Coordinates of C-alpha atoms in Angstrom, one line a residue:
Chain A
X1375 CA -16.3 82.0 -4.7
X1376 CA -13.3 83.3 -2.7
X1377 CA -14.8 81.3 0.3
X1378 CA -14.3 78.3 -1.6
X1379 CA -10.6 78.7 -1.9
X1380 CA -8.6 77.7 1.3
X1381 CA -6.4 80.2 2.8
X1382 CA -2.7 79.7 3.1
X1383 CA -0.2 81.4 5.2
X1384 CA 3.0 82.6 2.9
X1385 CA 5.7 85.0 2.9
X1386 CA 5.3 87.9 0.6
X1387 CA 7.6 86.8 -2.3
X1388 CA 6.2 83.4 -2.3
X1389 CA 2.7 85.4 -3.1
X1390 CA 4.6 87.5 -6.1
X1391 CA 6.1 84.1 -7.3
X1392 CA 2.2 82.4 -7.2
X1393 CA 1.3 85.3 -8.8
X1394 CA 3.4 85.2 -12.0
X1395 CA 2.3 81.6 -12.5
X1396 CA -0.8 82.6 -12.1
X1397 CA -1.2 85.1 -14.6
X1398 CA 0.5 82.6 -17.5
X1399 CA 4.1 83.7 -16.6
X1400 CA 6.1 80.7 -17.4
X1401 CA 9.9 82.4 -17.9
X1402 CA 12.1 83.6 -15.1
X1403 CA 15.3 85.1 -15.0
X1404 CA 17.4 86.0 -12.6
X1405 CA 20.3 85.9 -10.4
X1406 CA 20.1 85.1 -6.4
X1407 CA 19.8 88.5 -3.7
X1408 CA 19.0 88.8 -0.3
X1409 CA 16.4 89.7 0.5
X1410 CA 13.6 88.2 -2.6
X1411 CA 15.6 84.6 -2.5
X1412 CA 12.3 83.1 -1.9
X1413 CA 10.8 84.4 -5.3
X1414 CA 13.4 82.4 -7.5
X1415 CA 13.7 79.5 -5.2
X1416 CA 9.9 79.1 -5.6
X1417 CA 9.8 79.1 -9.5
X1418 CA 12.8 77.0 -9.8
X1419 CA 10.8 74.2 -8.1
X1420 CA 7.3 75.2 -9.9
X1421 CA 8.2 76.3 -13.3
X1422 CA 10.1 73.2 -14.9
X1423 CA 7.0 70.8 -14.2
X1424 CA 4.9 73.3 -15.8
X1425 CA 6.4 73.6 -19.2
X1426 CA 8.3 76.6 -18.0
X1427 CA 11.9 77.9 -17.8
X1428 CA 13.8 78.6 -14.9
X1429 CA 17.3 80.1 -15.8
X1430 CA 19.5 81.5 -12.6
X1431 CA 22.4 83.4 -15.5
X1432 CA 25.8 84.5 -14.4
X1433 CA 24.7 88.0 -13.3
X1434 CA 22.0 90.8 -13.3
X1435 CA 22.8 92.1 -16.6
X1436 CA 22.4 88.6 -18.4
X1437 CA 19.0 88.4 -16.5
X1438 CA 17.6 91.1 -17.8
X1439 CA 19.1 90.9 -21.6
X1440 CA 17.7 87.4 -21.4
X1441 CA 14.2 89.0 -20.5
X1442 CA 14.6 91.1 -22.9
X1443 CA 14.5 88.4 -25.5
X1444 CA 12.0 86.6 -24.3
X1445 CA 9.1 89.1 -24.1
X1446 CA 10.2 90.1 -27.6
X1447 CA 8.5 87.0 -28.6
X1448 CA 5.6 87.4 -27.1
X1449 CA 5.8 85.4 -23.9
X1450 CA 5.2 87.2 -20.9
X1451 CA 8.4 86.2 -18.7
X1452 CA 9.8 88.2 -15.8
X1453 CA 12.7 88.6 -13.7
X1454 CA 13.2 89.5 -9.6
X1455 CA 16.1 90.9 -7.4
X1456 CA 17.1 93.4 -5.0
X1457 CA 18.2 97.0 -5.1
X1458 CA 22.0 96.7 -5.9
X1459 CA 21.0 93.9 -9.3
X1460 CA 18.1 96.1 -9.8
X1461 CA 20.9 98.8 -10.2
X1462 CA 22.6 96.6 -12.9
X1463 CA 19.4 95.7 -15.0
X1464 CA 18.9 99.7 -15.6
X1465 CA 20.4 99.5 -18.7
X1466 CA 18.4 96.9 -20.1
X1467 CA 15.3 98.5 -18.6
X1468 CA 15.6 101.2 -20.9
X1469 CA 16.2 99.4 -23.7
X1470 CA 13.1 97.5 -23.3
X1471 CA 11.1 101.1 -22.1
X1472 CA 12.6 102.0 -25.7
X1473 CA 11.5 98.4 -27.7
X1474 CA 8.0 98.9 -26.2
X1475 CA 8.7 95.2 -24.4
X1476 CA 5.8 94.2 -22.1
X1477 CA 8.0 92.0 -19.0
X1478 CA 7.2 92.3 -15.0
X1479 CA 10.2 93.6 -13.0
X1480 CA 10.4 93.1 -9.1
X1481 CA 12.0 95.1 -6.5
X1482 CA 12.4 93.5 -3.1
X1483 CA 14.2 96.6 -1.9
X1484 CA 16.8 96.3 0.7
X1485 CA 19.3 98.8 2.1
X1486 CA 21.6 101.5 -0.3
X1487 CA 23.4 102.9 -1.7
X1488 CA 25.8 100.4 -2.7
X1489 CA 26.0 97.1 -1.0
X1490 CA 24.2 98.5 1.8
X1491 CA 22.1 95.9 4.0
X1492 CA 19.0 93.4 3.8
X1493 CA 16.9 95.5 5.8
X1494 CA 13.6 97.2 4.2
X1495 CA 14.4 100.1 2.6
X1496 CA 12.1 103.0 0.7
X1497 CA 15.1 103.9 -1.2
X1498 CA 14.6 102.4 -4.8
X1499 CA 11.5 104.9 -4.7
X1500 CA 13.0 107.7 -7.1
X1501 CA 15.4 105.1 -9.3
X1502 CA 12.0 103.1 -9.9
X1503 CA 9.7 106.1 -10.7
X1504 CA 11.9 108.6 -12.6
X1505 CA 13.6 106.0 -14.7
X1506 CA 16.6 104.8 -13.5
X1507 CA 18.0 103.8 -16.8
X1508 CA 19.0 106.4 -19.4
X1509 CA 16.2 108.1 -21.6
X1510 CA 13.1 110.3 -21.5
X1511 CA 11.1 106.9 -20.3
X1512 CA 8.3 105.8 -17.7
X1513 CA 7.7 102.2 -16.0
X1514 CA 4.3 101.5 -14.4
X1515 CA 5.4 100.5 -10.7
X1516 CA 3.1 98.8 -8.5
X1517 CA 3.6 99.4 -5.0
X1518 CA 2.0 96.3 -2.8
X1519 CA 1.3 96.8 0.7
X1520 CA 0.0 93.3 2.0
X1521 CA 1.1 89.3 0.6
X1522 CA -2.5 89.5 -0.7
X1523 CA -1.5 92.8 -3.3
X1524 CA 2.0 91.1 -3.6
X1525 CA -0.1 88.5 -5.7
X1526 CA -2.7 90.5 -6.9
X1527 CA -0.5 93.0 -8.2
X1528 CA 1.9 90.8 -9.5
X1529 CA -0.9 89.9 -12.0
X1530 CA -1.9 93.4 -12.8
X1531 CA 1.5 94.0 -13.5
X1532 CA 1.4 91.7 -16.3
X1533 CA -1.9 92.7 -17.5
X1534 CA -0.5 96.0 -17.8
X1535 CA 2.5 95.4 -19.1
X1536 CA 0.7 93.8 -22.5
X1537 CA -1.5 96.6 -22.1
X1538 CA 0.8 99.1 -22.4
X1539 CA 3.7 97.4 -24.2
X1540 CA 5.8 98.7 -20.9
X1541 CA 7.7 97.4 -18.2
X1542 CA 6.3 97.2 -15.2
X1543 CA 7.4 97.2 -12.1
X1544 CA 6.2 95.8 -8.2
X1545 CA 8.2 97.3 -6.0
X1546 CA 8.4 95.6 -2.5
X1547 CA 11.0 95.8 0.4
X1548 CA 12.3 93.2 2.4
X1549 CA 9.6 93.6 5.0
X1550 CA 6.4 93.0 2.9
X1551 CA 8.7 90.6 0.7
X1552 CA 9.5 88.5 4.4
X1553 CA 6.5 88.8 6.6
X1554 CA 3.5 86.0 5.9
X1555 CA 0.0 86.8 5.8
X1556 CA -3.1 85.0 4.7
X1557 CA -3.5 84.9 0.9
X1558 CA -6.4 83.3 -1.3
X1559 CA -4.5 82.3 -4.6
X1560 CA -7.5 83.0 -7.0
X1561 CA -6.7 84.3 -10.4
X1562 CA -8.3 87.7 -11.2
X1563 CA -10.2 88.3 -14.3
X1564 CA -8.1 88.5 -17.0
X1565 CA -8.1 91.6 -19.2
X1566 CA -9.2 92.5 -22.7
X1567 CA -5.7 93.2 -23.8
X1568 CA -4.3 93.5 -27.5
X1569 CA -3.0 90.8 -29.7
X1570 CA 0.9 90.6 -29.7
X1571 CA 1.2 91.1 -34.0
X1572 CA 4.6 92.9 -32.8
X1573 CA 6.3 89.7 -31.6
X1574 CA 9.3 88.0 -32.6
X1575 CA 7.2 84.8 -33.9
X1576 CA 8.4 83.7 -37.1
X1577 CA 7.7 85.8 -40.5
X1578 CA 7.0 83.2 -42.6
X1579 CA 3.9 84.3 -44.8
X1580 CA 4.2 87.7 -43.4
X1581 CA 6.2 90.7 -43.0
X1582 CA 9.0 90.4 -40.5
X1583 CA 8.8 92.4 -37.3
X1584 CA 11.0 94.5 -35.5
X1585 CA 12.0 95.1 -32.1
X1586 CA 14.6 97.5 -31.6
X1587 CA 14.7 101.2 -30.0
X1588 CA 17.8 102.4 -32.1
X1589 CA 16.0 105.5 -34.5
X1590 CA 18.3 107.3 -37.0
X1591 CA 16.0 108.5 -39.7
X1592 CA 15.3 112.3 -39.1
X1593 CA 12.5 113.1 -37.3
X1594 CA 12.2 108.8 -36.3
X1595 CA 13.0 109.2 -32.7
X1596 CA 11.0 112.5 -32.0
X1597 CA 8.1 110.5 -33.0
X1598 CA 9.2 107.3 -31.3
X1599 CA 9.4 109.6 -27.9
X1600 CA 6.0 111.3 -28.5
X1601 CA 4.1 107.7 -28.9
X1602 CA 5.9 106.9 -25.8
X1603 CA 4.9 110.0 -24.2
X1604 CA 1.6 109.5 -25.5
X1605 CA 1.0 106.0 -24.1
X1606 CA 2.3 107.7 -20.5
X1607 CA -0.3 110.2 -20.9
X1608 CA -2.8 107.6 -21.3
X1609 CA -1.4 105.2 -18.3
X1610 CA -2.1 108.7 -15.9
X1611 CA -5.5 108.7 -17.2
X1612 CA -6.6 104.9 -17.0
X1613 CA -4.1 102.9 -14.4
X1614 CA -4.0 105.4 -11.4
X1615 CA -4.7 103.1 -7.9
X1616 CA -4.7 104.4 -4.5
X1617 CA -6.4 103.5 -1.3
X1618 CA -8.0 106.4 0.6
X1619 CA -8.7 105.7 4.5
X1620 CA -10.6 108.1 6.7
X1621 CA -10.3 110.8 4.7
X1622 CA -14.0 112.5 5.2
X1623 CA -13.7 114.0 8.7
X1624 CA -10.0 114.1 8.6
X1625 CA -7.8 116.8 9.4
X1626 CA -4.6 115.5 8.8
X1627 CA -3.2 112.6 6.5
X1628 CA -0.7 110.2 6.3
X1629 CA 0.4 109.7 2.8
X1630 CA 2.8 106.4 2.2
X1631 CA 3.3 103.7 0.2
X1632 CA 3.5 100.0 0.7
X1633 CA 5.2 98.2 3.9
X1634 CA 5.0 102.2 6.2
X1635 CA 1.9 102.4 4.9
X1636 CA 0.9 99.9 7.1
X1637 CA 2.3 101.0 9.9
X1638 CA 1.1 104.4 9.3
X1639 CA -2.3 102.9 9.0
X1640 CA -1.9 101.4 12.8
X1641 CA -0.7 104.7 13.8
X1642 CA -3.5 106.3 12.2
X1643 CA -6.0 103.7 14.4
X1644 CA -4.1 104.8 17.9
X1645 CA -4.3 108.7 16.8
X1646 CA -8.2 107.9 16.6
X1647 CA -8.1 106.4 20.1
X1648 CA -6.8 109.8 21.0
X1649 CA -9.4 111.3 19.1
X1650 CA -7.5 112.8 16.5
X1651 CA -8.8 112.5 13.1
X1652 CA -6.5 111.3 11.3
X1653 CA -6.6 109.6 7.6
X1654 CA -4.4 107.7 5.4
X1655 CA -4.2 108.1 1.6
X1656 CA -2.0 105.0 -0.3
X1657 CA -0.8 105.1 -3.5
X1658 CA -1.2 101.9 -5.1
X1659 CA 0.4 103.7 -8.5
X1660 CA 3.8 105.3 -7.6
X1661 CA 3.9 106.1 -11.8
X1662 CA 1.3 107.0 -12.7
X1663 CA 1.1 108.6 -9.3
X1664 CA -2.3 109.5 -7.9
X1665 CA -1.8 113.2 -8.5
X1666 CA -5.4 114.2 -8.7
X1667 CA -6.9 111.7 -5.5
X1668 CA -4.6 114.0 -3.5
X1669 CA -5.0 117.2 -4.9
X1670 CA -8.9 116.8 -4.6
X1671 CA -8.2 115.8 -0.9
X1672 CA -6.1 118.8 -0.4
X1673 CA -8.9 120.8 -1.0
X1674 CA -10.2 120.3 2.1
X1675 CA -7.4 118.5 4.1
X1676 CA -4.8 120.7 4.7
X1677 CA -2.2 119.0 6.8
X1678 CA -0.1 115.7 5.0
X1679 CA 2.7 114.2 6.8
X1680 CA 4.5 111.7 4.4
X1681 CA 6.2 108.7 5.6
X1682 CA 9.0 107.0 4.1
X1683 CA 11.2 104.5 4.9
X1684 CA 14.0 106.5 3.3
X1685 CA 15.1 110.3 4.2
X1686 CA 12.8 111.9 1.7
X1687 CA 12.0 110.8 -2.1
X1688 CA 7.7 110.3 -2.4
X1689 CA 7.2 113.4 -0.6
X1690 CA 8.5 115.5 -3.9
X1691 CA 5.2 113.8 -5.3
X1692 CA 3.0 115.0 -2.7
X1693 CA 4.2 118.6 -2.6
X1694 CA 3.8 118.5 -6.4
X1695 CA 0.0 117.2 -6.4
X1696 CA -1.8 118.6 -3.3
X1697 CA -3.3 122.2 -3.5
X1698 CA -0.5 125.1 -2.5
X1699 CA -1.9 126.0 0.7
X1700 CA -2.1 122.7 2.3
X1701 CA 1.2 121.7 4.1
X1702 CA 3.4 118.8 4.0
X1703 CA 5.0 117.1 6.2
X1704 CA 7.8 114.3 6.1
X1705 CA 8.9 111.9 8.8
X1706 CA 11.6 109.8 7.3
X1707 CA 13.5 107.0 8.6
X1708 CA 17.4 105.7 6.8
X1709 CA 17.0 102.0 6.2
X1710 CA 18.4 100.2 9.2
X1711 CA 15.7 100.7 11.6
X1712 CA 11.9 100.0 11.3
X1713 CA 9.8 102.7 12.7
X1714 CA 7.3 101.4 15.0
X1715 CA 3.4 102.8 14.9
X1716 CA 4.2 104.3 18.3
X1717 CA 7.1 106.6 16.3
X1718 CA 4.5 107.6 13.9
X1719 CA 2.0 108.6 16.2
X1720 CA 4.5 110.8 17.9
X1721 CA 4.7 112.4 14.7
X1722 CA 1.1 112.8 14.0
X1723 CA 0.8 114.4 17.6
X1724 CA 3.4 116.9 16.4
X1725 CA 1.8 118.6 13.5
X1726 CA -2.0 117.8 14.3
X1727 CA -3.9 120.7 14.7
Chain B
X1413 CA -15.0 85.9 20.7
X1414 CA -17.0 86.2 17.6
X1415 CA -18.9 88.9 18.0
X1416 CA -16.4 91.2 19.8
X1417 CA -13.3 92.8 18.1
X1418 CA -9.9 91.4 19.8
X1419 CA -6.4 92.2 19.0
X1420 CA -3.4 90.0 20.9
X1421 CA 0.9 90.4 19.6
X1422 CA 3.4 88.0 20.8
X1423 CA 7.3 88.6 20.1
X1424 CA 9.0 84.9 20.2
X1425 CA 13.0 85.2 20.8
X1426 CA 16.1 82.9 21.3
X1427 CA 18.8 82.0 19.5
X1428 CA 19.1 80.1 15.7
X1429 CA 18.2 76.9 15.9
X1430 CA 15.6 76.7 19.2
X1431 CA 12.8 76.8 16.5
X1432 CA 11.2 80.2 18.0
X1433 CA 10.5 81.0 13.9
X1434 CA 8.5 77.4 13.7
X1435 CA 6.4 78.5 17.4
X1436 CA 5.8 81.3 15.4
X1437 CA 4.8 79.8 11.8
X1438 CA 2.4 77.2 13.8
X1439 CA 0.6 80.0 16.2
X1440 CA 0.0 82.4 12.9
X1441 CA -1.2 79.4 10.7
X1442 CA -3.7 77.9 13.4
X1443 CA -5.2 81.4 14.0
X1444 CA -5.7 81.8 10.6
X1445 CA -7.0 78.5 10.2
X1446 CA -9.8 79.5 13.2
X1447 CA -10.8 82.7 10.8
X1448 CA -8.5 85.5 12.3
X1449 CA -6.7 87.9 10.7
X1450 CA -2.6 87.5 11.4
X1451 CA 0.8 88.6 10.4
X1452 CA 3.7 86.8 10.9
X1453 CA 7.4 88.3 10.7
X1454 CA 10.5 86.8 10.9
X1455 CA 13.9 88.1 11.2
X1456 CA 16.0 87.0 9.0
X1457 CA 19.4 87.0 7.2
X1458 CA 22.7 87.4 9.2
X1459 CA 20.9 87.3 12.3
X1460 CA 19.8 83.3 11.9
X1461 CA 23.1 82.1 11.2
X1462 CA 23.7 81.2 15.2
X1463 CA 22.7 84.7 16.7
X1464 CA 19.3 85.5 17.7
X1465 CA 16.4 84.5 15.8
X1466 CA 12.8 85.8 16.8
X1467 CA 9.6 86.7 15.0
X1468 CA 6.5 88.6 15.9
X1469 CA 2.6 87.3 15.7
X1470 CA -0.4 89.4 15.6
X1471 CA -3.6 87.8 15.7
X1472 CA -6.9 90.4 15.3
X1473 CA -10.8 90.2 14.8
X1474 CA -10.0 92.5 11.6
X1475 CA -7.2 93.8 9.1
X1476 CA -3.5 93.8 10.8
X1477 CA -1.9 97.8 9.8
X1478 CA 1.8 97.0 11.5
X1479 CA 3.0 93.4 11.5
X1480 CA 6.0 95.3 13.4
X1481 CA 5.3 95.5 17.7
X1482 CA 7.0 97.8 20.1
X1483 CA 4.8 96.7 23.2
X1484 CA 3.6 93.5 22.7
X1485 CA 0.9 91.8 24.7
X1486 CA 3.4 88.7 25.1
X1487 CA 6.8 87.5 24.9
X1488 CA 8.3 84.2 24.9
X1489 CA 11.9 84.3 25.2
X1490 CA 13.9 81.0 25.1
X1491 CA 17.3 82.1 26.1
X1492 CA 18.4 84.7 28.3
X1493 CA 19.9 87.7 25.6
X1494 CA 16.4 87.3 24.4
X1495 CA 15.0 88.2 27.9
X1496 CA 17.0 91.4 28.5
X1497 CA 16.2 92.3 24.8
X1498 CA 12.1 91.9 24.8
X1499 CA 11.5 91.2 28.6
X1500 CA 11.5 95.2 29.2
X1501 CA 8.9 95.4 26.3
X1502 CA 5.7 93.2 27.1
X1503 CA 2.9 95.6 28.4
X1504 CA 2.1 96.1 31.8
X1505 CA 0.3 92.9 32.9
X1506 CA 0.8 91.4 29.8
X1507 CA 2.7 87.8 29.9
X1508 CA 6.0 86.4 29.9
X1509 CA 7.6 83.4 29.4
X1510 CA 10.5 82.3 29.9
X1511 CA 12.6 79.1 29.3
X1512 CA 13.8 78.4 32.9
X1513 CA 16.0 76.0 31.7
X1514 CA 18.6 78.5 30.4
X1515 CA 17.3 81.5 32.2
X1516 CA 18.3 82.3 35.9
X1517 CA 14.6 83.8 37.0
X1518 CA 16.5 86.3 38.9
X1519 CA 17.3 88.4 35.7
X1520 CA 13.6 89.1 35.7
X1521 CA 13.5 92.1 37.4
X1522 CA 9.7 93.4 36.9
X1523 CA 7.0 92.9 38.8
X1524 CA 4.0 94.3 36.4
X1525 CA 3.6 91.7 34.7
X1526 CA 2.7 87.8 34.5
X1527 CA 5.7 85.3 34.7
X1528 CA 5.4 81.8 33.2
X1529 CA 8.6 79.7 33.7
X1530 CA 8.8 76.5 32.3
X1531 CA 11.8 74.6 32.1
X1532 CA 11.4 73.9 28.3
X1533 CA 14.7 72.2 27.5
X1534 CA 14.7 70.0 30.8
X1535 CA 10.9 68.7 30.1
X1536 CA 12.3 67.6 26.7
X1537 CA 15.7 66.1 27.6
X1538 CA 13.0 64.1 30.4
X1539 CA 11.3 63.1 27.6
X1540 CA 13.7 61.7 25.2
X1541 CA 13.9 64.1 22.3
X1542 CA 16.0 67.6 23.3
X1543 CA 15.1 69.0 19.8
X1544 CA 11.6 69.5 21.1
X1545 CA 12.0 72.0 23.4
X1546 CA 10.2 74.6 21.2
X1547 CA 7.1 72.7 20.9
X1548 CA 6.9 72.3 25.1
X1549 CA 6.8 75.7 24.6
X1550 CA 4.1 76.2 22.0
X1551 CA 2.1 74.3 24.1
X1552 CA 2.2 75.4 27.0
X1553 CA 1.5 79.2 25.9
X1554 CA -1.4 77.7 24.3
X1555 CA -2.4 75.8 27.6
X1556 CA -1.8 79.8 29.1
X1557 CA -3.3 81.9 26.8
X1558 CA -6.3 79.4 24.9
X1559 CA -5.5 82.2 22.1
X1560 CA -5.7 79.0 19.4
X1561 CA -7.1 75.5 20.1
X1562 CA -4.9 72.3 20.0
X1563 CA -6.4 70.8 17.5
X1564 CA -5.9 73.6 14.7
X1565 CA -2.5 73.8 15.8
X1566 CA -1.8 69.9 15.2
X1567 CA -4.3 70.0 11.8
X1568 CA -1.5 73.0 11.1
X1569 CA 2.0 71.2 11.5
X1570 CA 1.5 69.2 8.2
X1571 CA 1.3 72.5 6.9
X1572 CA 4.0 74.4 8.0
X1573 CA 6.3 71.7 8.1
X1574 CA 7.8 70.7 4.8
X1575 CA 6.7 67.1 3.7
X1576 CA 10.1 65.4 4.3
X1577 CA 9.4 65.9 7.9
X1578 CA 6.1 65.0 8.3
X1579 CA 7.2 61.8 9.6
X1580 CA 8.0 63.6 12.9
X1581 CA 4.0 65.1 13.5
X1582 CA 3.1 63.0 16.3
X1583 CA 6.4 63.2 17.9
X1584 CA 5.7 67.3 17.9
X1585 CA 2.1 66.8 18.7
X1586 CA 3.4 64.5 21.7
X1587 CA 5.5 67.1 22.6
X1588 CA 2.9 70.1 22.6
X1589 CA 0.4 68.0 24.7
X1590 CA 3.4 67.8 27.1
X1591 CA 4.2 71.3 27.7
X1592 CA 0.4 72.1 28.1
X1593 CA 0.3 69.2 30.9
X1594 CA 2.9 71.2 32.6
X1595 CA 0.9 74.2 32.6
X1596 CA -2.1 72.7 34.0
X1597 CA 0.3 71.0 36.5
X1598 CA 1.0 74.4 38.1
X1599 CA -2.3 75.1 38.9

């Protein structure tokens, strides 16, 4: 079938864009950031003839208050920007983490803190995965590595979002959200998912429904936060996604995510040349995070160098999953520069062994 | 070709405004077109508004890792702070091109590899239409290299090119067979 469908040649956010319209997305909101401009610009021109909504709002914070009404009734709508506006939407991320509100979130990371740049950054990684808003909370976070999974995940993330009753989040950078690739724009299989009989719809002839994540009766929020907790237990057991490359002979890998996971995975190719075995283990997941593919790795891999576009935030995760006597390694790079797979091999030569 | 693997990166650099990102967008689109894998990546931001602009291709037999190129097999550099930047990085033997027009060939200073001047801007003011100097270009690294054919590259500009300006595809397509004349003229 995917023969059938032509090929065409598009940046990375115009894939993520495609990808929200393709999985029944028909509400945007947002506010204009280098460097994800082309996600916005594309809906504003697609959405309208399609029944949909395009709103650019006054700011970041409007965006995502105005997502936040929207998925409460039901519609799956989303919003996009870059680190310093995902920054401002925390607060409303929580709310919605709290309000169980299914929306799609994306990153296009650039350069921190503060203003910082509109180069590709790893940065965003900790604010995205340990909650950057306020509250015991989790977001699923999605972390695409070619324009093909900017669109393919883009779908998922909706998918799961209903699912779960979560936000959930893709997290690019400005690399992977710039550079064009070949994509097939076929819609995945949609997934069983549950009705929406918690949505803002109307109450007439039934009871009305309530979204809210305020919880004052005693004992209320203690059991609000354990059905959260509960359905984050069940996310680690049923959504977990990684890519595992090499692995069987290896005796080192390269864990990263995303845009230096493709580098790495170059730089893997060239330490093979050399004939260094060398594999590369992806996490699709960064929450849930693979965990168990890289502890059961670890058992008989026993050298990781991590690679990050950032001076050290994934590499926590590693240390915490693989097995205690494997070691790990962590070649990190500031936003600013991109490391070349030459850079990376340099490191591989360094701690293979 | 088809049954053996090939790999083949190309850096294309000038300043904003020669169209180096549209040599770019038209070499990734026809390889894809022929079946290969590619990446294309732009720089972008501050650095288009009137600095330089330049992009990198990759065109392999199978999956791209790195769309990002220290070493590239070639370089085509349109003005000369686009030489000194990527000049020093094409591989040994590997190719490079330079616009002649606006790039004194004595700032090439090595010998290892394969020099291609063509006088980009001068062949288009000659033919009427200055704005064209980028596809000269185009084609005459495709006349070079063979690494796409002509005719996915022309089936590709009503692609890249938004529809307002498809008015102007023969004029490009014009221009493209020109530069690749110029090649062949050298032999």
């Amino acid at each position: 079938m995917s023969q059938n469908i032509e090929k065409i040649l598009v940046r990375g956010n115009e894939a993520v864009a495609m990808g929200a319209i393709d999985a029944g997305c028909l509400l945007f909101f947002g506010y204009p950031i280098t460097p994800q401009n082309e996600i916005p610009e594309y809906l504003s021109k697609h959405l309208p003839p399609l029944g949909g909504e395009f709103i650019q709002a006054e700011s970041e914070i409007a965006s995502i208050n105005l997502l936040l009404g929207a998925s409460a009734t039901g519609a799956r709508a989303m919003s996009s920007s870059s680190s310093p506006g995902i920054s401002l939407m925390q607060e409303g991320l929580s709310y919605m983490a709290g309000s169980e509100l299914p929306v799609v979130i994306v990153n296009i990371s650039r350069s921190g803190p503060g203003l910082g740049g509109i180069s590709a950054s790893q940065g965003d990684y900790f604010q995205a995965t340990r909650g950057g808003g306020h509250g015991d909370y989790r977001m699923i976070v999605l972390a695409p590595s070619t324009v093909q999974e900017m669109y393919n995940l883009t779908c998922l993330a909706f998918d799961l979002a209903d699912k779960y009753r979560n936000p959930a989040m893709v997290l690019g950078d400005a690399l992977i959200g710039q550079m064009k690739e070949p994509l097939t724009r076929q819609k995945a299989e949609k997934m069983d998912l549950p009705p929406k009989d918690w949505a803002l719809t109307g109450a007439r002839g039934r009871k009305p429904n309530k979204i809210k994540s305020l919880y004052l009766q005693e004992g209320e929020l203690t059991e609000h936060n354990w059905k959260l907790y509960q359905k984050y237990e069940r996310m680690k057991k049923e959504e977990v996604r990684f890519e595992m490359v090499n692995a069987e002979d290896a005796r080192l890998i390269i864990v990263a995510f995303g845009s230096m996971a493709r580098v790495s995975k170059t730089a893997m190719e060239m330490a093979r040349e050399e004939g260094m075995k060398v594999g590369l283990f992806r996490p699709i997941t960064l929450f849930p995070y693979p965990e168990k593919g890289l502890y059961d790795i670890s058992k008989q891999v026993k050298q990781f160098l991590t690679v990050e576009l950032n001076t050290g935030q994934m590499v926590e995760d590693v240390k915490l999953s693989v097995d205690r006597d494997a070691e790990v390694h962590f070649y990190g790079k500031p936003p600013g520069a991109l490391p070349p797979p030459e850079e990376i091999l340099e490191q591989i030569r360094k701690y293979y062994r | 070709m088809d049954t053996k693997g090939f790999y083949y990166d190309i850096i294309i650099a000038g300043f904003g405004g020669q169209g180096v990102l549209a040599i770019g967008n038209l070499l990734a689109y026809a390889a894809m077109k022929e079946g290969r894998q590619v990446t294309f990546l732009p720089t972008y931001g501050v650095e288009m508004r009137g600095g330089t602009a330049n992009c990198t291709v990759v065109i392999s037999s199978k999956e791209i890792g790195s769309p990002i190129v220290q070493r590239p097999h070639a370089v085509i550099s349109m003005n000369l702070p686009s030489l000194l930047k990527y000049g020093i990085r094409v591989l040994p033997k590997g190719l490079l091109m330079v616009n002649s027009s606006l790039i004194d060939l004595k700032e090439v200073s090595r010998k290892d590899i394969e020099l291609l001047a063509i006088p980009v801007n001068d062949i288009a003011n000659q033919n009427g239409n200055p704005k064209l100097a980028n596809m000269i270009a185009l084609g005459a690294f495709i006349e070079k290299t063979k690494w796409v054919t002509f005719s996915s590259v022309f089936e590709s500009l009503e692609k890249v090119f938004d529809e307002r300006h498809h008015g102007l595809i023969p004029s490009n397509i014009k221009a493209i067979q020109i530069g690749a004349e110029y090649v062949k003229s050298l032999l």
